CSV table of C-alpha atoms and ligand atoms in Angstrom, one decimal:
chain,number,residue,atom,x,y,z
A,147,MET,CA,-31.6,13.7,15.9
A,148,ALA,CA,-28.6,15.6,17.3
A,149,ASP,CA,-30.2,18.7,15.9
A,150,MET,CA,-33.5,18.0,17.6
A,151,LEU,CA,-31.8,17.3,21.0
A,152,ASN,CA,-29.8,20.6,20.6
A,153,ARG,CA,-33.1,22.4,20.0
A,154,ALA,CA,-34.7,20.7,23.0
A,155,LYS,CA,-31.8,21.9,25.2
A,156,MET,CA,-32.3,25.4,23.8
A,157,VAL,CA,-36.0,25.4,24.6
A,158,ARG,CA,-35.3,24.1,28.1
A,159,ASP,CA,-32.8,26.8,28.7
A,160,LYS,CA,-35.2,29.4,27.5
A,161,LEU,CA,-37.8,28.1,29.9
A,162,TRP,CA,-35.3,28.5,32.7
A,163,GLN,CA,-34.2,32.0,31.5
A,164,VAL,CA,-37.8,33.3,31.2
A,165,PHE,CA,-39.3,31.6,34.3
A,166,GLY,CA,-36.3,31.2,36.6
A,167,ASN,CA,-33.8,28.4,37.2
A,168,ASN,CA,-35.9,26.6,39.8
A,169,GLN,CA,-38.2,24.9,37.3
A,170,LYS,CA,-38.5,21.4,38.7
A,171,PRO,CA,-39.1,18.9,37.3
A,172,THR,CA,-38.7,20.1,33.7
A,173,ARG,CA,-40.4,17.9,31.2
A,174,ILE,CA,-39.8,18.0,27.4
A,175,VAL,CA,-42.0,16.8,24.6
A,176,LYS,CA,-41.9,16.9,20.8
A,177,ALA,CA,-44.7,16.6,18.2
A,178,PRO,CA,-43.9,16.5,14.5
A,179,GLY,CA,-45.4,18.2,11.4
A,180,ARG,CA,-46.5,16.1,8.6
A,181,VAL,CA,-46.6,15.6,4.9
A,182,ASN,CA,-49.4,13.7,3.2
A,183,LEU,CA,-48.1,11.3,0.5
A,184,ILE,CA,-51.6,10.7,-0.9
A,185,GLY,CA,-55.3,10.8,0.1
A,186,GLU,CA,-56.1,14.5,-0.1
A,187,HIS,CA,-59.5,15.9,1.1
A,188,THR,CA,-60.6,12.4,2.0
A,189,ASP,CA,-60.3,12.5,5.8
A,190,TYR,CA,-63.5,14.5,6.4
A,191,ASN,CA,-65.3,12.2,4.0
A,192,ASP,CA,-64.6,9.2,6.3
A,193,GLY,CA,-61.9,8.0,3.7
A,194,PHE,CA,-58.3,6.9,3.6
A,195,VAL,CA,-55.1,8.9,3.9
A,196,LEU,CA,-51.4,8.0,3.8
A,197,PRO,CA,-49.4,10.7,5.7
A,198,VAL,CA,-45.8,10.7,7.1
A,199,ALA,CA,-44.6,12.4,10.3
A,200,VAL,CA,-41.5,14.4,9.3
A,201,ASP,CA,-38.3,15.2,11.1
A,202,ARG,CA,-39.5,18.8,11.8
A,203,GLU,CA,-41.3,19.4,15.0
A,204,ILE,CA,-42.6,21.5,17.8
A,205,ILE,CA,-40.6,21.1,21.0
A,206,MET,CA,-42.1,22.2,24.3
A,207,ALA,CA,-40.5,22.3,27.7
A,208,ALA,CA,-42.6,22.9,30.9
A,209,SER,CA,-42.7,22.5,34.6
A,210,PRO,CA,-45.6,22.5,37.0
A,211,ARG,CA,-47.1,25.4,38.9
A,212,ASP,CA,-49.2,25.0,42.0
A,213,ASP,CA,-51.5,28.0,41.4
A,214,GLY,CA,-53.5,26.6,38.4
A,215,GLU,CA,-52.1,29.2,36.0
A,216,VAL,CA,-50.6,28.5,32.7
A,217,HIS,CA,-47.8,30.8,31.6
A,218,LEU,CA,-46.7,30.4,28.0
A,219,TYR,CA,-43.6,31.6,26.1
A,220,ALA,CA,-43.3,31.3,22.3
A,221,VAL,CA,-39.6,31.3,21.8
A,222,ASP,CA,-39.7,31.9,18.0
A,223,LEU,CA,-42.0,34.9,18.4
A,224,ASP,CA,-40.6,36.1,21.7
A,225,ALA,CA,-44.1,36.4,22.9
A,226,LYS,CA,-46.0,35.5,26.1
A,227,SER,CA,-49.5,34.7,27.0
A,228,SER,CA,-51.0,33.4,30.3
A,229,PHE,CA,-54.3,32.3,31.8
A,230,SER,CA,-55.9,30.4,34.6
A,231,LEU,CA,-57.1,26.8,34.1
A,232,GLU,CA,-60.3,28.0,35.8
A,233,ARG,CA,-61.2,30.2,32.9
A,234,ILE,CA,-59.8,29.4,29.5
A,235,GLU,CA,-60.7,31.9,26.8
A,236,ARG,CA,-59.3,32.8,23.4
A,237,ASP,CA,-56.5,35.4,23.4
A,238,PRO,CA,-57.1,37.7,20.3
A,239,HIS,CA,-53.6,39.3,20.9
A,240,ALA,CA,-51.8,36.0,20.9
A,241,SER,CA,-53.6,33.8,18.5
A,242,TRP,CA,-50.8,31.3,18.6
A,243,SER,CA,-51.8,30.5,22.1
A,244,ASN,CA,-55.3,29.5,21.1
A,245,TYR,CA,-54.1,26.1,19.9
A,246,ILE,CA,-52.8,25.4,23.4
A,247,ARG,CA,-55.7,27.0,25.2
A,248,GLY,CA,-58.2,25.0,23.1
A,249,VAL,CA,-56.5,21.6,23.9
A,250,LEU,CA,-56.3,22.4,27.6
A,251,LEU,CA,-59.9,23.5,27.7
A,252,LEU,CA,-61.2,20.3,26.0
A,253,LEU,CA,-59.0,18.1,28.3
A,254,SER,CA,-60.4,19.9,31.4
A,255,GLN,CA,-64.0,19.5,30.0
A,256,ARG,CA,-63.3,15.8,30.0
A,257,GLY,CA,-62.7,16.0,33.7
A,258,LEU,CA,-58.9,15.3,33.5
A,259,PRO,CA,-56.9,16.7,36.4
A,260,LEU,CA,-54.9,19.4,34.7
A,261,ARG,CA,-52.1,21.2,36.5
A,262,GLY,CA,-50.8,24.7,36.0
A,263,MET,CA,-47.5,25.1,34.2
A,264,ASN,CA,-44.8,27.3,32.8
A,265,ALA,CA,-44.1,26.3,29.3
A,266,ALA,CA,-41.8,27.4,26.4
A,267,PHE,CA,-41.9,26.1,22.9
A,268,SER,CA,-40.2,26.4,19.6
A,269,GLY,CA,-40.5,24.7,16.2
A,270,ASP,CA,-39.0,24.2,12.8
A,271,VAL,CA,-42.1,23.2,11.0
A,272,PRO,CA,-42.6,25.9,8.4
A,273,LEU,CA,-45.6,28.1,9.3
A,274,ALA,CA,-48.7,28.4,7.1
A,275,ALA,CA,-47.0,26.0,4.6
A,276,GLY,CA,-49.4,23.1,4.8
A,277,MET,CA,-47.1,21.0,7.0
A,278,SER,CA,-49.4,21.1,10.0
A,279,SER,CA,-47.5,23.2,12.4
A,280,SER,CA,-50.8,23.9,14.2
A,281,ALA,CA,-51.6,20.2,14.7
A,282,ALA,CA,-48.0,19.7,16.0
A,283,LEU,CA,-48.5,22.5,18.5
A,284,GLU,CA,-51.9,21.0,19.6
A,285,MET,CA,-50.3,17.5,20.0
A,286,ALA,CA,-47.3,18.9,21.9
A,287,SER,CA,-49.7,20.8,24.3
A,288,GLY,CA,-51.9,17.8,24.9
A,289,LEU,CA,-49.0,15.5,25.6
A,290,MET,CA,-47.4,18.1,27.9
A,291,ALA,CA,-50.7,18.5,29.8
A,292,LYS,CA,-50.8,14.7,30.3
A,293,VAL,CA,-47.1,14.6,31.4
A,294,ILE,CA,-47.4,17.5,33.8
A,295,GLY,CA,-50.8,16.5,35.1
A,296,GLY,CA,-49.7,12.9,35.5
A,297,PHE,CA,-53.0,11.5,34.1
A,298,ASP,CA,-53.7,8.8,31.6
A,299,ILE,CA,-55.1,9.3,28.2
A,300,ASP,CA,-54.1,7.3,25.2
A,301,MET,CA,-52.7,8.9,22.1
A,302,VAL,CA,-55.8,8.3,19.9
A,303,GLU,CA,-58.0,10.1,22.5
A,304,LEU,CA,-55.5,12.9,22.6
A,305,VAL,CA,-55.7,13.2,18.8
A,306,LYS,CA,-59.5,13.4,19.0
A,307,VAL,CA,-59.2,16.2,21.6
A,308,ALA,CA,-56.7,18.1,19.5
A,309,GLN,CA,-58.9,17.9,16.4
A,310,ALA,CA,-62.0,19.0,18.4
A,311,ALA,CA,-60.0,21.9,19.8
A,312,GLU,CA,-59.1,23.0,16.3
A,313,ASN,CA,-62.7,22.6,15.2
A,314,THR,CA,-64.5,24.2,18.1
A,315,PHE,CA,-62.0,26.5,19.8
A,316,VAL,CA,-59.7,27.7,17.0
A,317,GLY,CA,-62.6,27.5,14.5
A,318,VAL,CA,-61.0,25.5,11.6
A,319,ASN,CA,-63.1,22.7,10.4
A,320,CYS,CA,-60.3,20.3,9.6
A,321,GLY,CA,-60.4,16.5,9.5
A,322,ILE,CA,-58.4,14.2,11.7
A,323,MET,CA,-55.4,13.4,9.6
A,324,ASP,CA,-53.0,16.0,10.8
A,325,GLN,CA,-53.3,15.4,14.5
A,326,PHE,CA,-53.4,11.7,14.0
A,327,ILE,CA,-50.1,11.5,12.1
A,328,SER,CA,-48.5,13.9,14.5
A,329,GLY,CA,-49.5,11.7,17.4
A,330,LEU,CA,-48.9,8.2,15.9
A,331,GLY,CA,-46.4,8.5,13.1
A,332,LYS,CA,-43.5,6.0,13.0
A,333,LYS,CA,-39.9,6.4,11.9
A,334,GLY,CA,-39.3,4.9,8.5
A,335,HIS,CA,-43.0,4.5,7.8
A,336,ALA,CA,-46.1,6.1,6.3
A,337,LEU,CA,-49.3,5.6,8.2
A,338,PHE,CA,-52.3,4.3,6.4
A,339,LEU,CA,-55.4,5.5,8.2
A,340,ASP,CA,-59.0,4.7,7.9
A,341,CYS,CA,-60.5,8.0,9.0
A,342,ARG,CA,-63.8,6.4,9.9
A,343,SER,CA,-62.8,3.5,12.2
A,344,LEU,CA,-59.4,5.1,13.0
A,345,ASP,CA,-57.8,1.7,12.3
A,346,TYR,CA,-54.3,2.2,11.0
A,347,ASP,CA,-51.5,0.3,9.6
A,348,LEU,CA,-47.8,1.3,9.2
A,349,VAL,CA,-46.5,1.0,5.7
A,350,PRO,CA,-42.6,0.8,5.4
A,351,LEU,CA,-41.1,3.4,3.2
A,352,PRO,CA,-38.3,2.5,0.8
A,353,PRO,CA,-34.8,3.0,2.4
A,354,THR,CA,-33.9,6.7,2.7
A,355,ASP,CA,-30.6,6.3,0.8
A,356,GLU,CA,-32.6,5.0,-2.2
A,357,TYR,CA,-35.5,7.5,-2.2
A,358,LYS,CA,-36.0,10.8,-0.4
A,359,ILE,CA,-39.1,12.7,0.4
A,360,VAL,CA,-38.5,16.2,-0.8
A,361,ILE,CA,-41.0,18.9,0.2
A,362,ALA,CA,-41.0,22.0,-2.0
A,363,ASN,CA,-42.6,25.1,-0.6
A,364,THR,CA,-44.2,27.5,-3.1
A,365,MET,CA,-44.1,30.2,-0.5
A,366,VAL,CA,-47.6,31.1,-1.5
A,367,LYS,CA,-50.5,31.2,1.0
A,368,ARG,CA,-53.9,32.1,-0.3
A,369,GLY,CA,-56.2,34.0,2.0
A,370,LEU,CA,-59.3,32.0,1.1
A,371,VAL,CA,-58.1,28.6,2.3
A,372,ASP,CA,-60.6,28.3,5.2
A,373,SER,CA,-63.6,29.4,3.2
A,374,ALA,CA,-62.7,27.3,0.2
A,375,TYR,CA,-62.0,24.3,2.5
A,376,ASN,CA,-65.4,24.6,4.2
A,377,GLU,CA,-67.1,25.0,0.8
A,378,ARG,CA,-65.5,21.8,-0.5
A,379,ARG,CA,-66.7,20.0,2.7
A,380,SER,CA,-70.3,21.1,2.2
A,381,GLN,CA,-70.2,20.2,-1.5
A,382,CYS,CA,-69.2,16.7,-0.5
A,383,GLU,CA,-72.0,16.6,2.0
A,384,LYS,CA,-74.5,17.8,-0.6
A,385,GLY,CA,-73.3,14.9,-2.9
A,386,VAL,CA,-74.0,12.4,-0.1
A,387,GLU,CA,-77.4,13.9,0.5
A,388,ILE,CA,-78.4,13.5,-3.1
A,389,LEU,CA,-76.8,10.1,-3.7
A,390,LYS,CA,-78.6,8.8,-0.6
A,391,GLU,CA,-81.8,8.8,-2.5
A,392,TYR,CA,-80.4,6.2,-4.9
A,393,LEU,CA,-78.0,4.5,-2.5
A,394,PRO,CA,-79.8,4.3,0.8
A,395,GLY,CA,-77.6,3.5,3.7
A,396,ILE,CA,-74.5,5.5,2.6
A,397,LYS,CA,-73.2,7.8,5.2
A,398,ALA,CA,-70.3,9.4,3.5
A,399,LEU,CA,-68.5,9.4,0.1
A,400,ARG,CA,-66.4,6.6,1.5
A,401,ASP,CA,-69.4,4.3,1.0
A,402,VAL,CA,-69.8,5.0,-2.7
A,403,SER,CA,-68.0,2.9,-5.3
A,404,LEU,CA,-66.8,4.4,-8.6
A,405,ALA,CA,-69.3,2.1,-10.4
A,406,ASP,CA,-72.2,3.4,-8.3
A,407,PHE,CA,-71.0,6.9,-8.7
A,408,ASP,CA,-71.0,6.5,-12.5
A,409,GLU,CA,-74.5,5.2,-12.5
A,410,TYR,CA,-76.0,8.1,-10.4
A,411,LYS,CA,-73.7,11.1,-11.1
A,412,GLU,CA,-76.1,12.6,-13.6
A,413,HIS,CA,-78.4,13.5,-10.6
A,414,LEU,CA,-75.7,15.7,-9.1
A,415,PRO,CA,-75.0,19.4,-10.0
A,416,ASP,CA,-71.9,19.5,-12.1
A,417,VAL,CA,-69.6,21.0,-9.5
A,418,VAL,CA,-70.8,18.6,-6.8
A,419,ALA,CA,-70.2,15.7,-9.2
A,420,ARG,CA,-66.6,16.8,-9.8
A,421,ARG,CA,-65.9,17.1,-6.0
A,422,CYS,CA,-67.4,13.7,-5.3
A,423,GLU,CA,-65.5,12.0,-8.2
A,424,HIS,CA,-62.2,13.3,-6.8
A,425,VAL,CA,-62.9,11.9,-3.3
A,426,ILE,CA,-64.2,8.5,-4.5
A,427,ALA,CA,-61.3,8.0,-6.9
A,428,GLU,CA,-58.7,9.3,-4.4
A,429,ASN,CA,-59.8,6.8,-1.8
A,430,GLU,CA,-59.1,4.0,-4.4
A,431,ARG,CA,-55.7,5.6,-5.1
A,432,VAL,CA,-54.8,5.4,-1.5
A,433,LEU,CA,-55.6,1.7,-1.3
A,434,ALA,CA,-53.7,1.1,-4.5
A,435,SER,CA,-50.7,3.2,-3.2
A,436,VAL,CA,-50.5,1.0,-0.1
A,437,LYS,CA,-50.4,-2.1,-2.2
A,438,ALA,CA,-47.8,-0.5,-4.6
A,439,LEU,CA,-45.5,0.6,-1.7
A,440,ARG,CA,-45.8,-2.8,0.0
A,441,ALA,CA,-44.8,-4.5,-3.3
A,442,GLY,CA,-41.9,-2.1,-3.8
A,443,ASP,CA,-43.6,-0.8,-7.0
A,444,ILE,CA,-42.4,2.8,-6.8
A,445,ALA,CA,-43.3,3.6,-10.4
A,446,GLU,CA,-46.9,2.7,-9.8
A,447,PHE,CA,-46.9,4.8,-6.6
A,448,GLY,CA,-45.5,7.7,-8.6
A,449,ARG,CA,-48.2,7.3,-11.2
A,450,LEU,CA,-50.9,7.4,-8.5
A,451,MET,CA,-49.4,10.6,-7.0
A,452,ARG,CA,-49.6,12.3,-10.4
A,453,ALA,CA,-53.2,11.2,-10.9
A,454,SER,CA,-54.0,12.6,-7.4
A,455,HIS,CA,-52.5,16.0,-8.4
A,456,GLU,CA,-54.4,16.1,-11.6
A,457,SER,CA,-57.6,15.3,-9.9
A,458,LEU,CA,-57.0,17.9,-7.2
A,459,ARG,CA,-56.3,20.4,-10.0
A,460,ASP,CA,-59.1,19.6,-12.3
A,461,LEU,CA,-61.9,18.1,-10.2
A,462,TYR,CA,-61.5,19.3,-6.7
A,463,GLU,CA,-60.0,22.6,-7.8
A,464,VAL,CA,-57.8,23.3,-4.9
A,465,SER,CA,-54.5,23.6,-6.7
A,466,CYS,CA,-53.1,27.0,-7.9
A,467,LYS,CA,-50.8,28.2,-10.6
A,468,GLU,CA,-47.7,28.0,-8.4
A,469,LEU,CA,-48.4,24.4,-7.2
A,470,ASP,CA,-49.0,23.4,-10.9
A,471,ILE,CA,-45.7,24.9,-12.0
A,472,MET,CA,-43.9,23.2,-9.2
A,473,VAL,CA,-45.2,19.7,-9.9
A,474,GLU,CA,-44.9,20.1,-13.7
A,475,ALA,CA,-41.3,21.0,-13.3
A,476,ALA,CA,-40.8,18.0,-11.0
A,477,TRP,CA,-42.5,15.5,-13.4
A,478,GLU,CA,-40.0,16.5,-16.1
A,479,ILE,CA,-37.0,15.5,-14.1
A,480,THR,CA,-35.3,12.1,-14.4
A,481,GLY,CA,-35.2,10.6,-10.9
A,482,THR,CA,-38.5,12.0,-9.8
A,483,CYS,CA,-40.7,9.0,-8.9
A,484,GLY,CA,-43.8,11.0,-8.0
A,485,ALA,CA,-44.9,14.6,-7.3
A,486,ARG,CA,-48.1,16.2,-6.2
A,487,MET,CA,-49.5,19.1,-4.2
A,488,THR,CA,-50.0,18.1,-0.5
A,489,GLY,CA,-52.3,19.4,2.2
A,490,ALA,CA,-55.4,21.6,1.8
A,491,GLY,CA,-54.1,23.4,-1.3
A,492,PHE,CA,-54.3,26.9,-2.7
A,493,GLY,CA,-50.6,27.3,-2.1
A,494,GLY,CA,-48.3,25.6,0.5
A,495,CYS,CA,-46.1,22.7,-0.6
A,496,THR,CA,-45.7,19.9,-3.0
A,497,VAL,CA,-44.4,16.4,-2.0
A,498,ASN,CA,-41.9,14.6,-4.2
A,499,LEU,CA,-40.4,11.2,-4.0
A,500,VAL,CA,-37.0,11.5,-5.5
A,501,GLU,CA,-34.2,9.0,-6.2
A,502,GLY,CA,-31.6,9.5,-3.4
A,503,ASP,CA,-28.7,10.4,-5.7
A,504,ARG,CA,-30.8,12.8,-7.8
A,505,VAL,CA,-32.0,15.1,-5.0
A,506,HIS,CA,-29.3,17.7,-5.6
A,507,ASP,CA,-30.2,18.1,-9.3
A,508,PHE,CA,-33.9,17.9,-8.5
A,509,VAL,CA,-33.7,20.8,-6.1
A,510,ALA,CA,-31.5,22.9,-8.5
A,511,VAL,CA,-33.8,22.4,-11.5
A,512,VAL,CA,-37.2,22.9,-9.7
A,513,ARG,CA,-35.8,26.0,-8.0
A,514,ASP,CA,-34.6,27.4,-11.3
A,515,VAL,CA,-37.8,26.7,-13.3
A,516,TYR,CA,-40.1,27.8,-10.5
A,517,GLN,CA,-38.1,31.0,-10.0
A,518,LYS,CA,-38.1,31.9,-13.7
A,519,LYS,CA,-41.8,31.3,-14.1
A,520,THR,CA,-43.1,32.9,-10.9
A,521,GLY,CA,-40.4,35.2,-9.7
A,522,ILE,CA,-40.7,33.6,-6.2
A,523,THR,CA,-37.8,31.8,-4.5
A,524,PRO,CA,-39.0,28.4,-3.2
A,525,GLU,CA,-37.8,26.5,-0.2
A,526,PHE,CA,-37.0,22.8,0.0
A,527,TYR,CA,-37.0,20.4,2.9
A,528,VAL,CA,-35.5,16.9,2.4
A,529,CYS,CA,-37.4,15.0,5.1
A,530,GLU,CA,-37.3,11.6,6.8
A,531,ALA,CA,-40.3,9.8,8.4
A,532,GLU,CA,-40.0,10.2,12.1
A,533,ASP,CA,-41.9,9.1,15.3
A,534,GLY,CA,-45.0,10.9,16.4
A,535,ALA,CA,-45.4,12.9,19.6
A,536,THR,CA,-43.3,11.7,22.5
A,537,GLU,CA,-41.5,12.8,25.6
A,538,LEU,CA,-37.8,13.5,25.2
A,539,GLU,CA,-35.1,12.8,27.8
A,540,LEU,CA,-32.0,15.0,27.7
B,776,GLA,C1,-55.9,20.1,5.9
B,776,GLA,C2,-56.7,19.5,7.0
B,776,GLA,C3,-56.7,18.0,6.9
B,776,GLA,C4,-57.1,17.5,5.5
B,776,GLA,C5,-56.2,18.2,4.5
B,776,GLA,C6,-56.6,17.9,3.1
B,776,GLA,O1,-54.5,19.7,6.1
B,776,GLA,O2,-56.3,20.0,8.2
B,776,GLA,O3,-57.7,17.5,7.9
B,776,GLA,O4,-58.4,17.7,5.2
B,776,GLA,O5,-56.3,19.6,4.6
B,776,GLA,O6,-56.4,16.5,2.8
């Protein structure tokens, strides 16, 4: 917390340095990155997810301008980009600004009274690591537009705008999980989300001195993430299209039970059947995980995390050698309750639930095994569940 407030002051001071000391009023917001505990590749199938907003976030400081212009400064990149609210287009030379531009464009298309602003932002969500730094930037921008414009929009609507901006303006066909958890996460809790109805429930996490969430970064980022992601989406849609002939009325894989799937899977092409089986079983694992966590059954939750990884590796085929090495190393260690890949896959991070007093050993052993087997030095982030996007007072 102290660290976050110090960074907020730093961002505010940068705003003043870059745009002048007369920035009044200066408003500050934060929006966190996330880690998904379980429920992978289920969000765009109308399914269930169980993510956590982490204590790593984007912080944005801004003050209004009267000329309808938006002037942005990315502190970490030492880069600027500006545009008029009258004409919001992509900036190919500052692609980081497109997340902000997209959100502002979609808000203005909803007829909301946006105001111009000077804004500076900085973050400690690792980039391109599968911890949703882009969703955090979108949510920070949306919340800042609301605060500076002085208009009303509730958080779930802001989440929908941010996801739509990523889909239509940035051009990534993601589901709603990342923006939702960045907007509505709660300290000490995971968020169980029904991605169809957007109903959600907070699930208390075990005390942080007993169990820690350790995120391990493989430092690997595959180039084909977007195309492989879109391919998985269309394979799921294909599955629904075929299964509809036998199960009229289904709209998404969410509507298919494992029993029905077993009965009709022979009609699906092999690869489509494997993708569908992952999604259908993963939805059940999320429901079982919520039950296990509520009952304090961490061992059962760990077993479900492992089953999720194996399914993502073997059926959905979105893991990679490095992620497998990382989770296999974790599974071997006493004190690891559960470990799996998290996020879209093909690199990025694993999420691990580790007994509090074993974290030090866990990090040392996983680092050593991973380094020996891959030659890559991984990074570790011991995280706590934090609140979602909010305005900060200094
Ligand atoms: C990415 C997407 C999410 C979700 C995950 C996989 O993080 O942005 O919407 O689909 O992949 O679970």
